[in-house]
Coordinates of C-alpha atoms in Angstrom, one line a residue:
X1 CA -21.2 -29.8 -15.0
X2 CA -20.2 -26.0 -14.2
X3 CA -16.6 -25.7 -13.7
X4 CA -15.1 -23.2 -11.6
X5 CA -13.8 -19.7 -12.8
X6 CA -10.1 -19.6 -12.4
X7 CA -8.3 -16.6 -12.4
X8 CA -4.6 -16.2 -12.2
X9 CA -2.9 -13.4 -10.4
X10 CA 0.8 -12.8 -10.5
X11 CA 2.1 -9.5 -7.9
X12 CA 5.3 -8.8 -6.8
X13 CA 8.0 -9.4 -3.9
X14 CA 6.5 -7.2 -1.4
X15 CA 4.8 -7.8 1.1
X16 CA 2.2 -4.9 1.4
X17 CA 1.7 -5.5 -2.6
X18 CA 1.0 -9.3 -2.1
X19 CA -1.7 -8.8 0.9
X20 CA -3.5 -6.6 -1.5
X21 CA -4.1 -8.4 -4.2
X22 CA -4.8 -11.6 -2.4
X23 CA -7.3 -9.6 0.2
X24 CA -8.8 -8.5 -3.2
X25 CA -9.1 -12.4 -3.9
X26 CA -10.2 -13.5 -0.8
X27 CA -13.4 -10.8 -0.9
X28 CA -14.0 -12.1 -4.3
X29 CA -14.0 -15.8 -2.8
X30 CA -16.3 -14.4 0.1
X31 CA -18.9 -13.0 -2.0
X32 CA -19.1 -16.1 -4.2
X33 CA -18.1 -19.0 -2.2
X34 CA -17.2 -22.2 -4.5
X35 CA -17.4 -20.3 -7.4
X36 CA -13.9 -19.0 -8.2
X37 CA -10.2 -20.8 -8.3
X38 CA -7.5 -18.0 -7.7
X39 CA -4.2 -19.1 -7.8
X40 CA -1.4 -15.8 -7.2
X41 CA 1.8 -16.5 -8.9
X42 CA 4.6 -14.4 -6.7
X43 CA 8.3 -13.7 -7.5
X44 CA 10.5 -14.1 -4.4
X45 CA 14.0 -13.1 -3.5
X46 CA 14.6 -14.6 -0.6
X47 CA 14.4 -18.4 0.3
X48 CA 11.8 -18.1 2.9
X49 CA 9.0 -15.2 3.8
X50 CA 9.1 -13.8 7.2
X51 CA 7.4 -15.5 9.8
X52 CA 4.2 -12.8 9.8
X53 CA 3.8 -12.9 5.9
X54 CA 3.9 -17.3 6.9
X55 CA 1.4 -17.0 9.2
X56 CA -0.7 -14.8 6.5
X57 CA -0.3 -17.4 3.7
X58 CA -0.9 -20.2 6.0
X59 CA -4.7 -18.6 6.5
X60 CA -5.6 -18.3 2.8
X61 CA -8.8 -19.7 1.8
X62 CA -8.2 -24.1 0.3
X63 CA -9.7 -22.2 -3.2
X64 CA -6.7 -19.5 -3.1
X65 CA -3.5 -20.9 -4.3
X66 CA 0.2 -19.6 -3.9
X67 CA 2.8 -20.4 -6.1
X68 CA 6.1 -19.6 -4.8
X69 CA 8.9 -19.0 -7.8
X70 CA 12.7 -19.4 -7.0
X71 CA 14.5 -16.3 -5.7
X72 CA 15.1 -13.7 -8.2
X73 CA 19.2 -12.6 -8.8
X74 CA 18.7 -10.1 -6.9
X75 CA 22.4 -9.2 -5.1
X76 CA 23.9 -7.0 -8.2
X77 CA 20.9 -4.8 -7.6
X78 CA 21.4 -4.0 -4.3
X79 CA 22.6 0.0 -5.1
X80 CA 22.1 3.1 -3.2
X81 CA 21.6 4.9 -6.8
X82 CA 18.3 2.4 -7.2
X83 CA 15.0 3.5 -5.7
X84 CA 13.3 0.4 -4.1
X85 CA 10.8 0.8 -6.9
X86 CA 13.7 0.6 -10.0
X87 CA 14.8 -2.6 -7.5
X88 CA 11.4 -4.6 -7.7
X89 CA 10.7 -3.7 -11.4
X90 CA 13.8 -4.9 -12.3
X91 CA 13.9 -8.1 -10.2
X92 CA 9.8 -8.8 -11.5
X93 CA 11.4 -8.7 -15.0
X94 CA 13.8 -11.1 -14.4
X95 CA 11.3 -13.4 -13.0
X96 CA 9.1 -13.1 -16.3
X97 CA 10.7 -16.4 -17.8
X98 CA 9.0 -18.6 -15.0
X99 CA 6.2 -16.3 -14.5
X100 CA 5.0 -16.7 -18.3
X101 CA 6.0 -21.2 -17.7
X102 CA 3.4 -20.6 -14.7
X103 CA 0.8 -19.6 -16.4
X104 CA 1.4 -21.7 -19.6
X105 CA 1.1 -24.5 -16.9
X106 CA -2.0 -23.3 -15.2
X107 CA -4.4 -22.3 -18.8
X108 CA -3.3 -26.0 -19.9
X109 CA -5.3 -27.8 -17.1
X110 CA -7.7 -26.0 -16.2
X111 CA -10.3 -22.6 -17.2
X112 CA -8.1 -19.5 -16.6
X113 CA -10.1 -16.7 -17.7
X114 CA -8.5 -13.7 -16.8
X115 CA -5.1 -12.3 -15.5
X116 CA -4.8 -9.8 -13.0
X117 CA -1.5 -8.0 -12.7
X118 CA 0.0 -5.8 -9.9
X119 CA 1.0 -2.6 -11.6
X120 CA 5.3 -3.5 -11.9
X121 CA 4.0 -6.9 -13.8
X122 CA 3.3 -5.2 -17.1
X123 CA 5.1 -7.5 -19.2
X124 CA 2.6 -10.0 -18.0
X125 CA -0.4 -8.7 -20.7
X126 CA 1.3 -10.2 -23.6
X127 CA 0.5 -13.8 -21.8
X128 CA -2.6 -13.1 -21.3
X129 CA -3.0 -12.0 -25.5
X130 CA -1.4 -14.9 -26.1
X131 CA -3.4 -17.2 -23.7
X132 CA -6.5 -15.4 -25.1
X133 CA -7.6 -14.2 -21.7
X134 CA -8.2 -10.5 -20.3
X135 CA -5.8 -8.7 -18.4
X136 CA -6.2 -6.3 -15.9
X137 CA -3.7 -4.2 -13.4
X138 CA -4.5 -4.6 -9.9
X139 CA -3.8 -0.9 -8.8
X140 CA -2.7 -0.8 -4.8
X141 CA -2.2 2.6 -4.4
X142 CA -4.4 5.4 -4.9
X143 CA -6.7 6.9 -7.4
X144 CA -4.8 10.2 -7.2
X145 CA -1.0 8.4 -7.7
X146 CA -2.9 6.4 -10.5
X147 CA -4.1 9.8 -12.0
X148 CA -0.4 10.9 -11.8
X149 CA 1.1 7.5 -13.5
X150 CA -1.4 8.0 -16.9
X151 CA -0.6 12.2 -17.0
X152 CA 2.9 11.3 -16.4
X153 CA 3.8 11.5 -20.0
X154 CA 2.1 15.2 -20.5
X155 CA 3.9 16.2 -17.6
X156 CA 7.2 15.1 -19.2
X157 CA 6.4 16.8 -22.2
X158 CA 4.8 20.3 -20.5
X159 CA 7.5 20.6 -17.5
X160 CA 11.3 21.0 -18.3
X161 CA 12.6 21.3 -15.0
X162 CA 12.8 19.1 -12.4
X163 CA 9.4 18.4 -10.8
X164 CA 10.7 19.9 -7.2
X165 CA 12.3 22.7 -8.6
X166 CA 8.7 23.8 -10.2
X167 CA 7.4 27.3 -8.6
X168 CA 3.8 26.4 -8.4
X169 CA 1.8 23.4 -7.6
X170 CA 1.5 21.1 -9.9
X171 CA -1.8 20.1 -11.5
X172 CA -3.1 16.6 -11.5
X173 CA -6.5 15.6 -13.4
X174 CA -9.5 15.0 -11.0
X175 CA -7.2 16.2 -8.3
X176 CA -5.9 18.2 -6.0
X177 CA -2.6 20.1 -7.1
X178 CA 0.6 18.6 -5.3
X179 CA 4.0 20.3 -4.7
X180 CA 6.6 18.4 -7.1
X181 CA 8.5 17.5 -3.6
X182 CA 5.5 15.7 -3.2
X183 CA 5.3 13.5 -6.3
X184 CA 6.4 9.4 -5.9
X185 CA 10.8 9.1 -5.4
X186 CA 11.0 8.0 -9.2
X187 CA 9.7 11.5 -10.6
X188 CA 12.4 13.0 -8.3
X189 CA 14.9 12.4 -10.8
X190 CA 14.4 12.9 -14.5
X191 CA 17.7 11.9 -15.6
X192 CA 17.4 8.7 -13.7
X193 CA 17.0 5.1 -14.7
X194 CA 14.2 4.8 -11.9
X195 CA 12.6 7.9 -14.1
X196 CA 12.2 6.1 -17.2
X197 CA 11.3 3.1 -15.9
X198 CA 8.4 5.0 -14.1
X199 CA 7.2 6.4 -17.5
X200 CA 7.5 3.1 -19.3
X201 CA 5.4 1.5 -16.5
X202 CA 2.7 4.2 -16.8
X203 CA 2.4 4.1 -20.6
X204 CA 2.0 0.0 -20.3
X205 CA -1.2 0.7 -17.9
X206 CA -2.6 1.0 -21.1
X207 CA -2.3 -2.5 -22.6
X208 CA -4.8 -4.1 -19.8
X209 CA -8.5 -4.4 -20.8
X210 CA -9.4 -2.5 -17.3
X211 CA -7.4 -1.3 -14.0
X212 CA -9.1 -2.8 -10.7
X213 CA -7.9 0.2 -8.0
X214 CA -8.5 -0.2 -4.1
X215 CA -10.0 3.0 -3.8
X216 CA -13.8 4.3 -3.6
X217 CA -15.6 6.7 -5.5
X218 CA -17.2 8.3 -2.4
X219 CA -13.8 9.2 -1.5
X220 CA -11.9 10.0 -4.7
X221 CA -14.8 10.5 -6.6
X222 CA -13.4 13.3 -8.6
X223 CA -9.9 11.5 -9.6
X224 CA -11.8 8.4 -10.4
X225 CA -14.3 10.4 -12.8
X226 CA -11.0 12.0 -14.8
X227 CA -9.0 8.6 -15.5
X228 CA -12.8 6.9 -16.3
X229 CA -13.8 9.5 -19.2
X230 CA -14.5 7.8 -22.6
X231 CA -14.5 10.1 -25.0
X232 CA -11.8 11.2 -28.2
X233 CA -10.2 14.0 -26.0
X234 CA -9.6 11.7 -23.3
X235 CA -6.3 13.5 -21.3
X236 CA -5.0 9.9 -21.4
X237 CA -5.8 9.1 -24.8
X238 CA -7.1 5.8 -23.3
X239 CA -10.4 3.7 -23.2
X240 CA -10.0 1.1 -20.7
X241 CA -12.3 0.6 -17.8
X242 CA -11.5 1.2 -14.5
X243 CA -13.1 -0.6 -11.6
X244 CA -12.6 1.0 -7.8
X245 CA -13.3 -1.8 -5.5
X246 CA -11.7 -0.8 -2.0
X247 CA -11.6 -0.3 0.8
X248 CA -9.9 -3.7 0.7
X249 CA -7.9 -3.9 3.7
X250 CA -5.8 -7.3 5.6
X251 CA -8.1 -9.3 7.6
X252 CA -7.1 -12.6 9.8
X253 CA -8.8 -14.9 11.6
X254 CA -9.1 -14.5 15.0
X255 CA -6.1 -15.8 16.9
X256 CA -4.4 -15.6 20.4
X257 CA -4.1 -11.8 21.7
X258 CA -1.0 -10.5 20.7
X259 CA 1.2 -9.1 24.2
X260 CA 0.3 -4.9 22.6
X261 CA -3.1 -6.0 22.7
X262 CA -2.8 -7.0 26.4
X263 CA -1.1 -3.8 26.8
X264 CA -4.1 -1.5 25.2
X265 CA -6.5 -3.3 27.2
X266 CA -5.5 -1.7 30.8
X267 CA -5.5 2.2 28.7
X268 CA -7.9 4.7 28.5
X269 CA -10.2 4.8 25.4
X270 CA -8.4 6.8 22.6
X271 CA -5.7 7.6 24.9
X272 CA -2.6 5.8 22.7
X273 CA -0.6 7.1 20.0
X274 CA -0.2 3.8 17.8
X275 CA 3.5 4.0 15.6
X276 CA 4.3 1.8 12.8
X277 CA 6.6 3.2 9.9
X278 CA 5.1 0.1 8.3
X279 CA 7.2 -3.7 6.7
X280 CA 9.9 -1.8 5.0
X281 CA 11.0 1.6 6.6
X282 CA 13.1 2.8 8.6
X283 CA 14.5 5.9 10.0
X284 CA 18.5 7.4 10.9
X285 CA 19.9 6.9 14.1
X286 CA 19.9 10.9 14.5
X287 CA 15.8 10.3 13.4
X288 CA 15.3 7.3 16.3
X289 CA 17.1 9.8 19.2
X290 CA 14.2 12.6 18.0
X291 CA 11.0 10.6 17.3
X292 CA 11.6 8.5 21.1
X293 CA 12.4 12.1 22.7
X294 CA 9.6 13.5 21.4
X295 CA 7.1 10.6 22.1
X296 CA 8.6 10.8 25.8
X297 CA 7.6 15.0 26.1
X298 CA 4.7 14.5 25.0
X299 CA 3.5 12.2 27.8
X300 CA 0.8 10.9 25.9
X301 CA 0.9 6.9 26.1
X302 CA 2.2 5.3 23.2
X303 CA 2.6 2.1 20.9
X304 CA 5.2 2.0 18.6
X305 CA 6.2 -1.2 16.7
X306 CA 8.1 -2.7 14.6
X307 CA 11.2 -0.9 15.7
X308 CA 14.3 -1.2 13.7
X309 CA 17.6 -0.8 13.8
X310 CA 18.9 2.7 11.7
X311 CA 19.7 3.4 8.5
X312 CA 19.9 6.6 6.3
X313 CA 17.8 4.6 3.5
X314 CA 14.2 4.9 4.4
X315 CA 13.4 1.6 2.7
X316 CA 16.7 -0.4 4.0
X317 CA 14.6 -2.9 5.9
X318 CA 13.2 -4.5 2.4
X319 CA 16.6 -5.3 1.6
X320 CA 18.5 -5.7 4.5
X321 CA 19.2 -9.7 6.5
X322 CA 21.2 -8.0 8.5
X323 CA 20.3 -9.9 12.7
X324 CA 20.5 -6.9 15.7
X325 CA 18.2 -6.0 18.4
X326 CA 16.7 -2.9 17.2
X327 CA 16.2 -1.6 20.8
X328 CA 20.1 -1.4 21.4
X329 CA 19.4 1.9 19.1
X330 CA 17.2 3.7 21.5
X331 CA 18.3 6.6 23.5
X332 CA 20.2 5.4 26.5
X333 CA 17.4 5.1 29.4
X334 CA 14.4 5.5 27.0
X335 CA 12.7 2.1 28.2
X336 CA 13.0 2.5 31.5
X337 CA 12.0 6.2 31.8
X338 CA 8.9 5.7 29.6
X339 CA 8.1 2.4 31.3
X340 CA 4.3 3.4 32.1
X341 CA 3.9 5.7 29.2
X342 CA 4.7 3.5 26.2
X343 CA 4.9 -0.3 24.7
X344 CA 8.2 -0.7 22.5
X345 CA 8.7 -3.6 20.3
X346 CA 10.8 -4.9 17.8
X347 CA 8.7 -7.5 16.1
X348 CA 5.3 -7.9 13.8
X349 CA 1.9 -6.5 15.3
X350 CA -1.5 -7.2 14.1
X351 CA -2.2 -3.7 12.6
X352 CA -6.2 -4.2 12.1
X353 CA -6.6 -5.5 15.9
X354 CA -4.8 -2.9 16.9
X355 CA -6.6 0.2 14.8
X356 CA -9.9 -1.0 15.7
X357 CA -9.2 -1.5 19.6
X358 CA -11.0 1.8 21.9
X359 CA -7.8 2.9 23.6
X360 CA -6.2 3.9 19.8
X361 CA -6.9 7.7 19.5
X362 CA -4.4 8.5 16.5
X363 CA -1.9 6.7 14.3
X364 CA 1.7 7.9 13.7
X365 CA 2.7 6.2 9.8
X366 CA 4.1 6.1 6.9
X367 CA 1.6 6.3 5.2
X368 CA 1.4 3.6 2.9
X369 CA -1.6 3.2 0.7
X370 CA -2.8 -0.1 3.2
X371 CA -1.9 1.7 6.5
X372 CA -4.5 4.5 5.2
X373 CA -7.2 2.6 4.4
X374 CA -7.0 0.5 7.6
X375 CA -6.8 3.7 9.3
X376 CA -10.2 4.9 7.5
X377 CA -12.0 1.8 8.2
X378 CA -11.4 2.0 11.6
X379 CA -12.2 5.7 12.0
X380 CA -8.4 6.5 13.2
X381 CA -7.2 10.0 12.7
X382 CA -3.5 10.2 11.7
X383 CA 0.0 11.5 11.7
X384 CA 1.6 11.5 8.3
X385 CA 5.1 11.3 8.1
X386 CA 6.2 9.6 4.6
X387 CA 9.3 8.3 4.2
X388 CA 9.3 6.7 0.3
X389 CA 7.8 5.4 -3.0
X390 CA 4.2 7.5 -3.6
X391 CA 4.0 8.3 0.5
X392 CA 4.4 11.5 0.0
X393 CA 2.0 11.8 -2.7
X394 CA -0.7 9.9 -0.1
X395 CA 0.1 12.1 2.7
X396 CA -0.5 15.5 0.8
X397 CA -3.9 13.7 0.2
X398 CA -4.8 12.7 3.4
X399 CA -3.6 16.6 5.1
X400 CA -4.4 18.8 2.2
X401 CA -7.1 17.0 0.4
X402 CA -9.0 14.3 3.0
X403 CA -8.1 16.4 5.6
X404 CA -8.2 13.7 8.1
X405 CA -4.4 13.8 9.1
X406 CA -1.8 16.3 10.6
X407 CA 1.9 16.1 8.7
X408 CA 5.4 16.2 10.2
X409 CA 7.8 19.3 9.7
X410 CA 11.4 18.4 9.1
X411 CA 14.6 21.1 10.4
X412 CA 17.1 22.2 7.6
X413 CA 18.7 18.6 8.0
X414 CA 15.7 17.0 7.1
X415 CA 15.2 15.6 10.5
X416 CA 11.8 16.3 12.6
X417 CA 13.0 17.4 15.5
X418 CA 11.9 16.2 19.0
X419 CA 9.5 19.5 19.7
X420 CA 7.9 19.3 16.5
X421 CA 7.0 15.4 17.5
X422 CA 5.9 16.2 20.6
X423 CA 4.1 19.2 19.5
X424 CA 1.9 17.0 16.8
X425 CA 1.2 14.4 19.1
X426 CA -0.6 16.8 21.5
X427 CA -2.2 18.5 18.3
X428 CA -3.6 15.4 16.9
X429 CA -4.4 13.6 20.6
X430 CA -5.3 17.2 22.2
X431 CA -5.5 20.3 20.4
X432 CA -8.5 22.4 19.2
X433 CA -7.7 21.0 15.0
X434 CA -8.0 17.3 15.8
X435 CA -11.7 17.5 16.6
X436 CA -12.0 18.8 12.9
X437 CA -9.9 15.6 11.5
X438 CA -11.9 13.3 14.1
X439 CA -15.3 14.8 13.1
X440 CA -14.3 14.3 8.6
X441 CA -12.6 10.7 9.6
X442 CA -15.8 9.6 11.2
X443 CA -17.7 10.7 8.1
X444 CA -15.3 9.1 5.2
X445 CA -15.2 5.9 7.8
X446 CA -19.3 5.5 7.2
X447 CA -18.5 6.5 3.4
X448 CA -16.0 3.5 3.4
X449 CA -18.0 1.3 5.4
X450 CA -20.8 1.5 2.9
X451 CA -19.5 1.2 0.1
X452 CA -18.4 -2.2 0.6
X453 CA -22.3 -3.2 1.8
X454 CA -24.5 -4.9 0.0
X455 CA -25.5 -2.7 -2.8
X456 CA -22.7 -0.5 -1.7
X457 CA -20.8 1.2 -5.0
X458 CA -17.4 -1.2 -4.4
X459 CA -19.8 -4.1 -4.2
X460 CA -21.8 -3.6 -7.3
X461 CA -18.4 -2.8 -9.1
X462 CA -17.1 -6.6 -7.8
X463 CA -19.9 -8.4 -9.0
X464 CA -20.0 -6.8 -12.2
X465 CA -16.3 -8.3 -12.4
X466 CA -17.5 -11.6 -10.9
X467 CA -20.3 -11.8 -13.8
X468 CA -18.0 -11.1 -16.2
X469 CA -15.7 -13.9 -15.7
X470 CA -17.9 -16.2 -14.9
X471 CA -20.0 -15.9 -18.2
X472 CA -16.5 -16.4 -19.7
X473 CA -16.4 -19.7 -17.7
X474 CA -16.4 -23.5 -20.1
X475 CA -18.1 -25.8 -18.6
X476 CA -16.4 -29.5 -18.1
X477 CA -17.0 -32.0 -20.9
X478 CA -17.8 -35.6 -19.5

């Protein structure tokens, strides 16, 4: 009798890392239903997840399992000198003990036959030697931030200075060149804890027998074709495969209209402005009083979401337990005086629903690797206005390279000041440039749309995965 092929995935305690590893899953589950087991091993550090990460657990496929480890020690770690990035790989090491007891657990009842990893979990691969099973890194981000993690090390050697104190643009294999203001947070200091433990991370890419990245070649075909070359002068000194298989983006069932949904149903087709600064970021009180001002003079109708209160640490809110009413924080009057123009709230939206609904003509984010691709999918021109990790990195990609997205300008205080968000929102809703991004969004959204087809290049590159594992499959002995 043919036993399923079980794969084990292990990712790490956030939220925008987890949904894209399991969406990765849950495709694999769709293309070859009954054949696969998945269960996702994730680290935790709190007691509980948030009641719209619940809700997206609660859907998972019966053949997708979740396995919930104790929190992590996490409170020593909570330091304004950390990076969120230095936080999470620290906190997935400590969690490496149970992780490994997991697995252990898992391979001695049933066929694991390969381990994928999110890209903090590289301690992970020496279970999987050990196991006898491949290993692979399930990349989230970008082909271009992955090209930067594996030339990390030449850079290191080639640049003394500090990346944004380099005079000219700094080159990236299979890429476009970046300003070093624009490389990930943990680059932005090279005497930092967060910077070695970015280098180590990069140099352990290496150990897995492939990197699975949710990108396309149609769109990064360039970036993809520099980390793939196989040859002895490899720039990465590397040979491992690497399979793009995105866009992979969150999908849900359908459920009961969410209230904004209501709300864009009574607007004009590709009349809103949709805001989200995405599950962990968040802005300065100062930042708050400019973005609401500006959104009110540009009197284009808006959506903005998951409000929350302010802090001067753009990613506060993945730490933070702290209970107030983020509205409290808006300028006094805001509400009221944008009541016709704009939906506020505090709480969870349903992202997807909301991209893909007519009256959406532009979307305001962070620009977090997920946040772009539902964007592309959906054919949604954008704002970009990064706020940590590799954002940044993506939003230099999606205005300089893509071209499918206008960028925020920040004052001599680092604060982008009420004009200069009016003044984008009418460029991106209005002005003469956005029917150039509209025209290259539509185009990559057919490129993206295809390549996850039948026959598309994503799909071919998942079933050679699927066929892979499965011919590594045992079959049950009576």
């Amino acid at each position: 009798m043919e036993a399923k092929t079980h794969i084990a995935l292990v990712t790490i305690p956030v939220f925008s890392h987890q949904v894209s590893l399991l969406e990765f899953a849950k495709r694999l589950n769709h293309l070859y239903k009954n054949s696969f087991q998945v269960t996702c091993i994730i680290p935790t550090i709190s007691d509980s997840p948030s009641i719209s990460s619940k809700h997206y657990f609660d859907d998972l496929p019966s053949n997708i399992q979740c396995i919930f480890l104790p929190p992590i020690n996490f409170e020593d770690l909570r330091s304004e000198s950390l990076v969120l990035e230095s936080q999470v790989q620290i906190a997935v090491t400590r969690s490496m003990p149970l992780v490994c007891e997991t697995l252990r657990s898992i391979s001695s009842s049933s066929n694991v036959v390969a381990l994928i990893v999110d890209s903090f979990v590289h301690e992970a691969h020496e279970f999987a030697k050990e196991l006898n099973i491949l290993s692979y890194i399930y990349f989230p981000c970008s082909a271009m931030v992955l090209s930067m993690c594996l030339y990390s090390s030449k850079l290191d050697e080639t640049i003394t200075c500090e990346y944004k104190d380099h005079p000219q643009p700094i080159e990236i294999p299979g890429c476009m060149s970046v300003q070093g203001t624009d490389l990930p947070d943990s680059l932005q200091n090279r005497s930092s804890l967060a910077y070695k433990l970015f280098l180590h991370r990069s140099q352990q890419l290496r150990q897995a027998d492939g990197i699975i990245i949710n990108s396309f070649h149609e769109m990064e075909s360039k970036a993809l074709k520099a980390i793939s070359l196989i040859s002895p002068k490899n720039l990465y000194g590397t040979t491992f495969d690497v399979y793009p298989v995105g866009p992979i983006i969150q999908t849900r069932p359908n459920i009961k209209k969410h209230a904004c949904e209501c709300w864009l149903d009574n607007q004009q087709p590709k009349s809103v402005l949709y805001i989200s600064f995405g599950s962990g970021g968040t802005l300065s009180q100062d930042q708050i009083n400019e973005l609401a001002l500006g959104l009110e003079l540009s009197n284009h109708k808006f959506l903005w979401v998951n409000v929350r209160p302010p802090n001067n640490k753009a990613t506060a809110s993945y730490l933070s337990n702290e209970e107030m009413d983020p509205l409290h924080f808006l300028p006094l009057g805001f509400l009221q005086r944008t009541k016709g123009q704009g939906f506020v709230m505090c709480g969870w939206a349903p992202q997807v629903e909301v991209l893909k609904h007519k009256a959406i003509g532009a979307f305001l984010t962070h620009c977090g690797w997920n946040s772009i691709l539902e964007s592309i999918v959906h054919g949604v021109p954008m704002i970009a206005w990064p706020l940590f990790a590799e954002q940044r990195s993506n939003a230099a990609l999606v205005t300089n390279g893509l071209k499918i997205a206008m960028r925020t300008k920040y004052n001599s205080k680092g604060i982008v000041v009420k004009e200069e968000v009016a003044n984008i929102i009418k460029g991106i809703m209005e002005g003469l440039e956005s029917g150039e991004i509209r025209r290259r969004m539509k185009e990559l959204q057919k490129f993206a749309n295809c390549a996850i087809m039948e026959n598309g290049s994503s799909m071919k590159t998942f079933s050679l995965l699927a066929l892979k594992w499965k011919s590594l499959s045992r079959p049950i002995e009576d």
